[in-house]
């Protein structure tokens, strides 16, 4: 059995006192720090029997194994980013030797330092908007004056005409409700963008992936400029929720963070020599 090096990410060098005491990937070895100039790689010694390229590919097909180890990875990342700016690496980033790791640090040191400066003081947050369509569509149809007027017009029609008119109205209602949801999400997004250095609109998850009853209608990540911008952003999210609850049932916004800058630490991962 050989020893490999599981790397969580790169960060400015920390003194011995500043380094957090964390358990490594195998549950017994600690998270360690390899310093090159004024950059540290946070890593954990792991068994080559478990983390060789071939074996790792087999392991990630075991959902329980993947769940446990990915959870550990994100726990460590969250703890590290509370101590310093970190350039996070993807789950499963492994080096065969310290020499290979140091070669990566040497090759990308200037780019890393630039990125540390770019990210300093900034926070990545995720903002998702969900809607429970049955509640939202029902409230929307009751509150819109144009819809009330159309329903009154249909009520004056003969029974035969009413059937087709109501089917047409249902389709039109869905379209109008979609437009209103888009408008509300767009306004929230525009408010948040003003407070950020960067943002990324992501694909919405279907309900099988999200595991939620509600439909996801907006999914974005924001890199807030500083702590004051974060506070203002959280306030905008609260105002969105309050206004939604006042006008329509079924809308829910969730903001989570701060996260390691997975989306904005745009460092090309060093080539791994497996």
PDB file of C-alpha atoms in Angstrom:
ATOM      1  CA  UNK A   1       0.000   0.000   0.000  1.00  0.00           C
ATOM      2  CA  UNK A   2       1.418   3.362  -1.052  1.00  0.00           C
ATOM      3  CA  UNK A   3       0.566   6.880   0.065  1.00  0.00           C
ATOM      4  CA  UNK A   4      -1.056   9.516  -2.134  1.00  0.00           C
ATOM      5  CA  UNK A   5      -2.003  13.100  -1.341  1.00  0.00           C
ATOM      6  CA  UNK A   6      -5.627  14.203  -1.484  1.00  0.00           C
ATOM      7  CA  UNK A   7      -5.652  17.982  -2.063  1.00  0.00           C
ATOM      8  CA  UNK A   8      -8.610  20.131  -0.968  1.00  0.00           C
ATOM      9  CA  UNK A   9      -7.387  23.470  -2.237  1.00  0.00           C
ATOM     10  CA  UNK A  10      -4.768  26.216  -2.260  1.00  0.00           C
ATOM     11  CA  UNK A  11      -4.608  29.149   0.139  1.00  0.00           C
ATOM     12  CA  UNK A  12      -2.213  31.827   1.403  1.00  0.00           C
ATOM     13  CA  UNK A  13       0.296  30.344   3.833  1.00  0.00           C
ATOM     14  CA  UNK A  14      -0.930  30.161   7.433  1.00  0.00           C
ATOM     15  CA  UNK A  15       1.218  30.139  10.545  1.00  0.00           C
ATOM     16  CA  UNK A  16       1.219  27.035  12.731  1.00  0.00           C
ATOM     17  CA  UNK A  17      -1.210  28.708  15.145  1.00  0.00           C
ATOM     18  CA  UNK A  18      -3.568  29.761  12.341  1.00  0.00           C
ATOM     19  CA  UNK A  19      -3.886  26.301  10.822  1.00  0.00           C
ATOM     20  CA  UNK A  20      -7.158  24.581  11.793  1.00  0.00           C
ATOM     21  CA  UNK A  21      -6.956  21.113  13.312  1.00  0.00           C
ATOM     22  CA  UNK A  22      -9.052  18.907  11.023  1.00  0.00           C
ATOM     23  CA  UNK A  23      -9.406  15.201  10.368  1.00  0.00           C
ATOM     24  CA  UNK A  24      -8.312  14.059   6.939  1.00  0.00           C
ATOM     25  CA  UNK A  25     -10.078  12.014   4.307  1.00  0.00           C
ATOM     26  CA  UNK A  26      -9.301   8.644   5.933  1.00  0.00           C
ATOM     27  CA  UNK A  27     -10.717   9.734   9.306  1.00  0.00           C
ATOM     28  CA  UNK A  28      -7.457   9.260  11.203  1.00  0.00           C
ATOM     29  CA  UNK A  29      -4.742  11.308   9.492  1.00  0.00           C
ATOM     30  CA  UNK A  30      -4.987  15.097   9.927  1.00  0.00           C
ATOM     31  CA  UNK A  31      -5.393  17.679   7.206  1.00  0.00           C
ATOM     32  CA  UNK A  32      -1.869  18.939   6.554  1.00  0.00           C
ATOM     33  CA  UNK A  33      -0.392  21.973   4.814  1.00  0.00           C
ATOM     34  CA  UNK A  34       2.443  21.933   2.304  1.00  0.00           C
ATOM     35  CA  UNK A  35       3.963  25.375   1.867  1.00  0.00           C
ATOM     36  CA  UNK A  36       5.590  26.682  -1.305  1.00  0.00           C
ATOM     37  CA  UNK A  37       6.801  30.274  -0.998  1.00  0.00           C
ATOM     38  CA  UNK A  38       3.750  32.027   0.518  1.00  0.00           C
ATOM     39  CA  UNK A  39       1.145  29.527  -0.734  1.00  0.00           C
ATOM     40  CA  UNK A  40      -0.113  26.428   1.056  1.00  0.00           C
ATOM     41  CA  UNK A  41      -1.801  23.329  -0.297  1.00  0.00           C
ATOM     42  CA  UNK A  42      -4.245  21.802   2.185  1.00  0.00           C
ATOM     43  CA  UNK A  43      -4.016  18.038   1.799  1.00  0.00           C
ATOM     44  CA  UNK A  44      -4.639  14.713   3.477  1.00  0.00           C
ATOM     45  CA  UNK A  45      -2.516  11.551   3.130  1.00  0.00           C
ATOM     46  CA  UNK A  46      -4.613   8.733   1.643  1.00  0.00           C
ATOM     47  CA  UNK A  47      -4.058   5.147   0.597  1.00  0.00           C
ATOM     48  CA  UNK A  48      -3.168   4.509  -3.035  1.00  0.00           C
ATOM     49  CA  UNK A  49      -5.305   1.361  -2.759  1.00  0.00           C
ATOM     50  CA  UNK A  50      -8.377   3.576  -2.314  1.00  0.00           C
ATOM     51  CA  UNK A  51      -7.487   6.678  -4.319  1.00  0.00           C
ATOM     52  CA  UNK A  52      -5.651   5.406  -7.371  1.00  0.00           C
ATOM     53  CA  UNK A  53      -7.332   6.640 -10.538  1.00  0.00           C
ATOM     54  CA  UNK A  54      -8.800   3.215 -11.334  1.00  0.00           C
ATOM     55  CA  UNK A  55     -10.010   2.495  -7.797  1.00  0.00           C
ATOM     56  CA  UNK A  56     -11.403   6.001  -7.294  1.00  0.00           C
ATOM     57  CA  UNK A  57     -13.528   5.562 -10.413  1.00  0.00           C
ATOM     58  CA  UNK A  58     -15.000   2.390  -8.915  1.00  0.00           C
ATOM     59  CA  UNK A  59     -15.515   4.005  -5.510  1.00  0.00           C
ATOM     60  CA  UNK A  60     -17.522   6.952  -6.824  1.00  0.00           C
ATOM     61  CA  UNK A  61     -20.018   4.497  -8.308  1.00  0.00           C
ATOM     62  CA  UNK A  62     -20.807   3.415  -4.730  1.00  0.00           C
ATOM     63  CA  UNK A  63     -23.308   6.087  -3.683  1.00  0.00           C
ATOM     64  CA  UNK A  64     -22.808   5.569   0.067  1.00  0.00           C
ATOM     65  CA  UNK A  65     -19.032   5.852  -0.276  1.00  0.00           C
ATOM     66  CA  UNK A  66     -19.377   8.929  -2.459  1.00  0.00           C
ATOM     67  CA  UNK A  67     -21.873  10.570  -0.104  1.00  0.00           C
ATOM     68  CA  UNK A  68     -19.652  10.089   2.961  1.00  0.00           C
ATOM     69  CA  UNK A  69     -16.414  11.216   1.312  1.00  0.00           C
ATOM     70  CA  UNK A  70     -17.934  14.133  -0.607  1.00  0.00           C
ATOM     71  CA  UNK A  71     -19.556  15.339   2.626  1.00  0.00           C
ATOM     72  CA  UNK A  72     -16.162  15.233   4.347  1.00  0.00           C
ATOM     73  CA  UNK A  73     -14.591  17.152   1.444  1.00  0.00           C
ATOM     74  CA  UNK A  74     -17.152  19.951   1.708  1.00  0.00           C
ATOM     75  CA  UNK A  75     -16.921  20.062   5.507  1.00  0.00           C
ATOM     76  CA  UNK A  76     -13.173  20.591   5.304  1.00  0.00           C
ATOM     77  CA  UNK A  77     -13.565  23.171   2.533  1.00  0.00           C
ATOM     78  CA  UNK A  78     -16.080  25.170   4.563  1.00  0.00           C
ATOM     79  CA  UNK A  79     -13.786  25.148   7.597  1.00  0.00           C
ATOM     80  CA  UNK A  80     -10.748  26.185   5.557  1.00  0.00           C
ATOM     81  CA  UNK A  81     -12.534  29.080   3.878  1.00  0.00           C
ATOM     82  CA  UNK A  82     -13.452  30.462   7.297  1.00  0.00           C
ATOM     83  CA  UNK A  83      -9.707  30.915   7.954  1.00  0.00           C
ATOM     84  CA  UNK A  84      -8.462  32.320   4.645  1.00  0.00           C
ATOM     85  CA  UNK A  85      -9.208  32.816   0.967  1.00  0.00           C
ATOM     86  CA  UNK A  86      -9.120  29.412  -0.682  1.00  0.00           C
ATOM     87  CA  UNK A  87      -8.997  28.193  -4.255  1.00  0.00           C
ATOM     88  CA  UNK A  88     -11.094  25.025  -3.950  1.00  0.00           C
ATOM     89  CA  UNK A  89     -10.316  21.921  -5.951  1.00  0.00           C
ATOM     90  CA  UNK A  90     -12.841  19.376  -7.129  1.00  0.00           C
ATOM     91  CA  UNK A  91     -13.631  16.283  -5.098  1.00  0.00           C
ATOM     92  CA  UNK A  92     -11.146  13.533  -5.918  1.00  0.00           C
ATOM     93  CA  UNK A  93      -8.082  15.680  -6.706  1.00  0.00           C
ATOM     94  CA  UNK A  94      -5.120  13.437  -5.837  1.00  0.00           C
ATOM     95  CA  UNK A  95      -1.352  13.659  -6.366  1.00  0.00           C
ATOM     96  CA  UNK A  96       1.024  10.708  -6.321  1.00  0.00           C
ATOM     97  CA  UNK A  97       3.796  12.585  -4.571  1.00  0.00           C
ATOM     98  CA  UNK A  98       4.663  15.782  -2.738  1.00  0.00           C
ATOM     99  CA  UNK A  99       7.068  16.533  -5.609  1.00  0.00           C
ATOM    100  CA  UNK A 100       4.203  16.521  -8.114  1.00  0.00           C
ATOM    101  CA  UNK A 101       2.150  18.741  -5.820  1.00  0.00           C
ATOM    102  CA  UNK A 102       5.023  21.184  -5.401  1.00  0.00           C
ATOM    103  CA  UNK A 103       5.505  21.300  -9.166  1.00  0.00           C
ATOM    104  CA  UNK A 104       1.854  22.358  -9.514  1.00  0.00           C
ATOM    105  CA  UNK A 105       2.313  25.050  -6.852  1.00  0.00           C
ATOM    106  CA  UNK A 106       5.390  26.362  -8.645  1.00  0.00           C
ATOM    107  CA  UNK A 107       3.705  26.389 -12.047  1.00  0.00           C
ATOM    108  CA  UNK A 108       0.610  28.277 -10.902  1.00  0.00           C
ATOM    109  CA  UNK A 109       1.919  30.376  -8.004  1.00  0.00           C
ATOM    110  CA  UNK A 110       1.575  33.774  -9.706  1.00  0.00           C
ATOM    111  CA  UNK A 111      -1.935  33.018 -10.938  1.00  0.00           C
ATOM    112  CA  UNK A 112      -2.894  31.826  -7.459  1.00  0.00           C
ATOM    113  CA  UNK A 113      -1.585  34.990  -5.797  1.00  0.00           C
ATOM    114  CA  UNK A 114      -3.557  37.119  -8.237  1.00  0.00           C
ATOM    115  CA  UNK A 115      -6.677  35.120  -7.481  1.00  0.00           C
ATOM    116  CA  UNK A 116      -6.172  35.428  -3.717  1.00  0.00           C
ATOM    117  CA  UNK A 117      -6.158  39.222  -4.125  1.00  0.00           C
ATOM    118  CA  UNK A 118      -9.223  39.139  -6.378  1.00  0.00           C
ATOM    119  CA  UNK A 119     -11.254  37.059  -3.913  1.00  0.00           C
ATOM    120  CA  UNK A 120     -10.117  38.682  -0.665  1.00  0.00           C
ATOM    121  CA  UNK A 121     -13.061  39.942   1.394  1.00  0.00           C
ATOM    122  CA  UNK A 122     -15.641  38.644  -1.103  1.00  0.00           C
ATOM    123  CA  UNK A 123     -18.256  35.983  -0.439  1.00  0.00           C
ATOM    124  CA  UNK A 124     -19.955  33.460  -2.717  1.00  0.00           C
ATOM    125  CA  UNK A 125     -23.656  32.870  -2.042  1.00  0.00           C
ATOM    126  CA  UNK A 126     -26.271  30.708  -3.727  1.00  0.00           C
ATOM    127  CA  UNK A 127     -29.794  32.049  -4.277  1.00  0.00           C
ATOM    128  CA  UNK A 128     -32.603  29.766  -5.451  1.00  0.00           C
ATOM    129  CA  UNK A 129     -36.273  30.575  -6.014  1.00  0.00           C
ATOM    130  CA  UNK A 130     -38.982  27.899  -5.817  1.00  0.00           C
ATOM    131  CA  UNK A 131     -42.690  27.988  -6.567  1.00  0.00           C
ATOM    132  CA  UNK A 132     -45.554  25.716  -5.600  1.00  0.00           C
ATOM    133  CA  UNK A 133     -47.562  26.118  -8.782  1.00  0.00           C
ATOM    134  CA  UNK A 134     -50.964  25.110  -7.436  1.00  0.00           C
ATOM    135  CA  UNK A 135     -50.830  27.834  -4.766  1.00  0.00           C
ATOM    136  CA  UNK A 136     -49.226  30.502  -6.920  1.00  0.00           C
ATOM    137  CA  UNK A 137     -51.454  30.010  -9.963  1.00  0.00           C
ATOM    138  CA  UNK A 138     -54.591  30.017  -7.812  1.00  0.00           C
ATOM    139  CA  UNK A 139     -53.635  33.262  -6.048  1.00  0.00           C
ATOM    140  CA  UNK A 140     -52.497  34.849  -9.284  1.00  0.00           C
ATOM    141  CA  UNK A 141     -55.799  34.082 -11.019  1.00  0.00           C
ATOM    142  CA  UNK A 142     -57.753  35.639  -8.146  1.00  0.00           C
ATOM    143  CA  UNK A 143     -55.720  38.822  -7.899  1.00  0.00           C
ATOM    144  CA  UNK A 144     -55.274  39.887 -11.520  1.00  0.00           C
ATOM    145  CA  UNK A 145     -58.003  42.262 -12.694  1.00  0.00           C
ATOM    146  CA  UNK A 146     -57.688  41.236 -16.347  1.00  0.00           C
ATOM    147  CA  UNK A 147     -58.293  37.609 -15.369  1.00  0.00           C
ATOM    148  CA  UNK A 148     -61.356  38.509 -13.316  1.00  0.00           C
ATOM    149  CA  UNK A 149     -62.736  40.388 -16.315  1.00  0.00           C
ATOM    150  CA  UNK A 150     -62.177  37.444 -18.671  1.00  0.00           C
ATOM    151  CA  UNK A 151     -63.901  35.060 -16.254  1.00  0.00           C
ATOM    152  CA  UNK A 152     -66.907  37.384 -16.089  1.00  0.00           C
ATOM    153  CA  UNK A 153     -67.064  37.473 -19.894  1.00  0.00           C
ATOM    154  CA  UNK A 154     -66.937  33.668 -20.078  1.00  0.00           C
ATOM    155  CA  UNK A 155     -69.735  33.380 -17.516  1.00  0.00           C
ATOM    156  CA  UNK A 156     -72.026  35.191 -19.983  1.00  0.00           C
ATOM    157  CA  UNK A 157     -71.353  32.653 -22.749  1.00  0.00           C
ATOM    158  CA  UNK A 158     -73.366  29.568 -23.592  1.00  0.00           C
ATOM    159  CA  UNK A 159     -72.311  26.290 -21.951  1.00  0.00           C
ATOM    160  CA  UNK A 160     -70.739  24.998 -25.165  1.00  0.00           C
ATOM    161  CA  UNK A 161     -68.645  28.106 -25.688  1.00  0.00           C
ATOM    162  CA  UNK A 162     -67.680  28.236 -22.016  1.00  0.00           C
ATOM    163  CA  UNK A 163     -65.926  24.857 -22.206  1.00  0.00           C
ATOM    164  CA  UNK A 164     -63.530  25.932 -24.965  1.00  0.00           C
ATOM    165  CA  UNK A 165     -63.121  29.442 -23.574  1.00  0.00           C
ATOM    166  CA  UNK A 166     -62.122  28.077 -20.161  1.00  0.00           C
ATOM    167  CA  UNK A 167     -59.557  25.715 -21.699  1.00  0.00           C
ATOM    168  CA  UNK A 168     -58.092  28.646 -23.604  1.00  0.00           C
ATOM    169  CA  UNK A 169     -58.149  30.741 -20.424  1.00  0.00           C
ATOM    170  CA  UNK A 170     -56.253  28.047 -18.469  1.00  0.00           C
ATOM    171  CA  UNK A 171     -53.451  28.042 -21.050  1.00  0.00           C
ATOM    172  CA  UNK A 172     -53.341  31.837 -21.050  1.00  0.00           C
ATOM    173  CA  UNK A 173     -53.292  31.884 -17.224  1.00  0.00           C
ATOM    174  CA  UNK A 174     -50.291  29.549 -17.152  1.00  0.00           C
ATOM    175  CA  UNK A 175     -48.461  31.777 -19.613  1.00  0.00           C
ATOM    176  CA  UNK A 176     -49.254  34.935 -17.624  1.00  0.00           C
ATOM    177  CA  UNK A 177     -48.229  33.279 -14.340  1.00  0.00           C
ATOM    178  CA  UNK A 178     -44.924  32.213 -15.927  1.00  0.00           C
ATOM    179  CA  UNK A 179     -44.335  35.800 -17.048  1.00  0.00           C
ATOM    180  CA  UNK A 180     -45.030  37.109 -13.540  1.00  0.00           C
ATOM    181  CA  UNK A 181     -42.647  34.593 -11.957  1.00  0.00           C
ATOM    182  CA  UNK A 182     -39.965  35.538 -14.502  1.00  0.00           C
ATOM    183  CA  UNK A 183     -40.498  39.234 -13.742  1.00  0.00           C
ATOM    184  CA  UNK A 184     -40.172  38.739  -9.988  1.00  0.00           C
ATOM    185  CA  UNK A 185     -37.031  36.608 -10.334  1.00  0.00           C
ATOM    186  CA  UNK A 186     -35.509  39.071 -12.792  1.00  0.00           C
ATOM    187  CA  UNK A 187     -36.079  42.001 -10.417  1.00  0.00           C
ATOM    188  CA  UNK A 188     -34.433  40.117  -7.541  1.00  0.00           C
ATOM    189  CA  UNK A 189     -31.495  39.181  -9.763  1.00  0.00           C
ATOM    190  CA  UNK A 190     -31.020  42.790 -10.918  1.00  0.00           C
ATOM    191  CA  UNK A 191     -31.038  44.000  -7.301  1.00  0.00           C
ATOM    192  CA  UNK A 192     -28.411  41.426  -6.287  1.00  0.00           C
ATOM    193  CA  UNK A 193     -26.135  41.959  -9.293  1.00  0.00           C
ATOM    194  CA  UNK A 194     -25.598  45.582  -8.219  1.00  0.00           C
ATOM    195  CA  UNK A 195     -23.928  44.267  -5.046  1.00  0.00           C
ATOM    196  CA  UNK A 196     -21.620  41.744  -6.688  1.00  0.00           C
ATOM    197  CA  UNK A 197     -18.278  41.495  -8.449  1.00  0.00           C
ATOM    198  CA  UNK A 198     -19.491  38.544 -10.494  1.00  0.00           C
ATOM    199  CA  UNK A 199     -22.430  36.185 -10.829  1.00  0.00           C
ATOM    200  CA  UNK A 200     -23.442  33.029 -12.615  1.00  0.00           C
ATOM    201  CA  UNK A 201     -26.912  31.964 -13.708  1.00  0.00           C
ATOM    202  CA  UNK A 202     -27.190  28.189 -13.380  1.00  0.00           C
ATOM    203  CA  UNK A 203     -29.521  25.567 -14.765  1.00  0.00           C
ATOM    204  CA  UNK A 204     -32.622  25.031 -12.636  1.00  0.00           C
ATOM    205  CA  UNK A 205     -32.939  21.550 -11.136  1.00  0.00           C
ATOM    206  CA  UNK A 206     -35.935  19.362 -11.790  1.00  0.00           C
ATOM    207  CA  UNK A 207     -37.808  18.005  -8.797  1.00  0.00           C
ATOM    208  CA  UNK A 208     -36.101  14.601  -8.967  1.00  0.00           C
ATOM    209  CA  UNK A 209     -32.739  16.276  -8.377  1.00  0.00           C
ATOM    210  CA  UNK A 210     -33.867  18.896  -5.858  1.00  0.00           C
ATOM    211  CA  UNK A 211     -36.014  16.381  -3.965  1.00  0.00           C
ATOM    212  CA  UNK A 212     -38.567  19.105  -3.335  1.00  0.00           C
ATOM    213  CA  UNK A 213     -42.276  19.408  -3.922  1.00  0.00           C
ATOM    214  CA  UNK A 214     -41.859  22.946  -5.255  1.00  0.00           C
ATOM    215  CA  UNK A 215     -40.589  23.714  -8.758  1.00  0.00           C
ATOM    216  CA  UNK A 216     -37.247  25.516  -8.946  1.00  0.00           C
ATOM    217  CA  UNK A 217     -37.599  28.598 -11.159  1.00  0.00           C
ATOM    218  CA  UNK A 218     -34.300  30.410 -10.566  1.00  0.00           C
ATOM    219  CA  UNK A 219     -30.812  29.240  -9.627  1.00  0.00           C
ATOM    220  CA  UNK A 220     -27.848  31.611  -9.411  1.00  0.00           C
ATOM    221  CA  UNK A 221     -24.617  32.203  -7.511  1.00  0.00           C
ATOM    222  CA  UNK A 222     -23.299  35.639  -6.611  1.00  0.00           C
ATOM    223  CA  UNK A 223     -19.865  36.862  -5.565  1.00  0.00           C
ATOM    224  CA  UNK A 224     -20.677  39.720  -3.191  1.00  0.00           C
ATOM    225  CA  UNK A 225     -18.146  42.556  -3.055  1.00  0.00           C
ATOM    226  CA  UNK A 226     -17.770  42.649   0.735  1.00  0.00           C
ATOM    227  CA  UNK A 227     -19.581  41.954   4.008  1.00  0.00           C
ATOM    228  CA  UNK A 228     -21.724  45.082   3.663  1.00  0.00           C
ATOM    229  CA  UNK A 229     -22.857  43.924   0.216  1.00  0.00           C
ATOM    230  CA  UNK A 230     -23.714  40.536   1.742  1.00  0.00           C
ATOM    231  CA  UNK A 231     -25.898  42.212   4.377  1.00  0.00           C
ATOM    232  CA  UNK A 232     -27.653  44.282   1.717  1.00  0.00           C
ATOM    233  CA  UNK A 233     -28.135  41.193  -0.440  1.00  0.00           C
ATOM    234  CA  UNK A 234     -29.684  39.245   2.437  1.00  0.00           C
ATOM    235  CA  UNK A 235     -32.023  42.189   3.036  1.00  0.00           C
ATOM    236  CA  UNK A 236     -33.061  42.162  -0.640  1.00  0.00           C
ATOM    237  CA  UNK A 237     -33.823  38.447  -0.353  1.00  0.00           C
ATOM    238  CA  UNK A 238     -35.940  39.056   2.762  1.00  0.00           C
ATOM    239  CA  UNK A 239     -37.848  41.854   1.015  1.00  0.00           C
ATOM    240  CA  UNK A 240     -38.487  39.584  -1.970  1.00  0.00           C
ATOM    241  CA  UNK A 241     -39.934  36.909   0.324  1.00  0.00           C
ATOM    242  CA  UNK A 242     -42.063  39.407   2.257  1.00  0.00           C
ATOM    243  CA  UNK A 243     -43.479  40.926  -0.933  1.00  0.00           C
ATOM    244  CA  UNK A 244     -44.122  37.475  -2.383  1.00  0.00           C
ATOM    245  CA  UNK A 245     -46.042  36.386   0.712  1.00  0.00           C
ATOM    246  CA  UNK A 246     -48.055  39.603   0.669  1.00  0.00           C
ATOM    247  CA  UNK A 247     -49.088  39.246  -2.976  1.00  0.00           C
ATOM    248  CA  UNK A 248     -48.987  35.529  -3.830  1.00  0.00           C
ATOM    249  CA  UNK A 249     -48.797  32.218  -2.008  1.00  0.00           C
ATOM    250  CA  UNK A 250     -46.347  29.581  -3.163  1.00  0.00           C
ATOM    251  CA  UNK A 251     -43.139  31.567  -3.795  1.00  0.00           C
ATOM    252  CA  UNK A 252     -40.058  30.760  -1.719  1.00  0.00           C
ATOM    253  CA  UNK A 253     -36.512  32.133  -1.969  1.00  0.00           C
ATOM    254  CA  UNK A 254     -33.500  30.502  -0.296  1.00  0.00           C
ATOM    255  CA  UNK A 255     -30.074  32.110   0.103  1.00  0.00           C
ATOM    256  CA  UNK A 256     -27.183  29.997   1.417  1.00  0.00           C
ATOM    257  CA  UNK A 257     -23.559  30.869   2.066  1.00  0.00           C
ATOM    258  CA  UNK A 258     -20.880  31.863   2.305  1.00  0.00           C
ATOM    259  CA  UNK A 259     -19.397  29.027   0.248  1.00  0.00           C
ATOM    260  CA  UNK A 260     -15.844  28.426  -0.947  1.00  0.00           C
ATOM    261  CA  UNK A 261     -15.528  30.155  -4.323  1.00  0.00           C
ATOM    262  CA  UNK A 262     -16.196  27.076  -6.436  1.00  0.00           C
ATOM    263  CA  UNK A 263     -17.674  29.174  -9.233  1.00  0.00           C
ATOM    264  CA  UNK A 264     -15.365  32.193  -9.226  1.00  0.00           C
ATOM    265  CA  UNK A 265     -11.905  30.820  -8.389  1.00  0.00           C
ATOM    266  CA  UNK A 266     -11.165  30.465 -12.083  1.00  0.00           C
ATOM    267  CA  UNK A 267      -7.847  28.743 -11.764  1.00  0.00           C
ATOM    268  CA  UNK A 268      -7.288  25.963 -14.245  1.00  0.00           C
ATOM    269  CA  UNK A 269      -6.555  22.940 -12.111  1.00  0.00           C
ATOM    270  CA  UNK A 270      -2.911  21.925 -12.317  1.00  0.00           C
ATOM    271  CA  UNK A 271      -2.221  18.819 -14.329  1.00  0.00           C
ATOM    272  CA  UNK A 272      -2.278  15.775 -12.111  1.00  0.00           C
ATOM    273  CA  UNK A 273       0.398  13.166 -12.565  1.00  0.00           C
ATOM    274  CA  UNK A 274      -1.364   9.969 -11.643  1.00  0.00           C
TER     275      UNK A 274
END
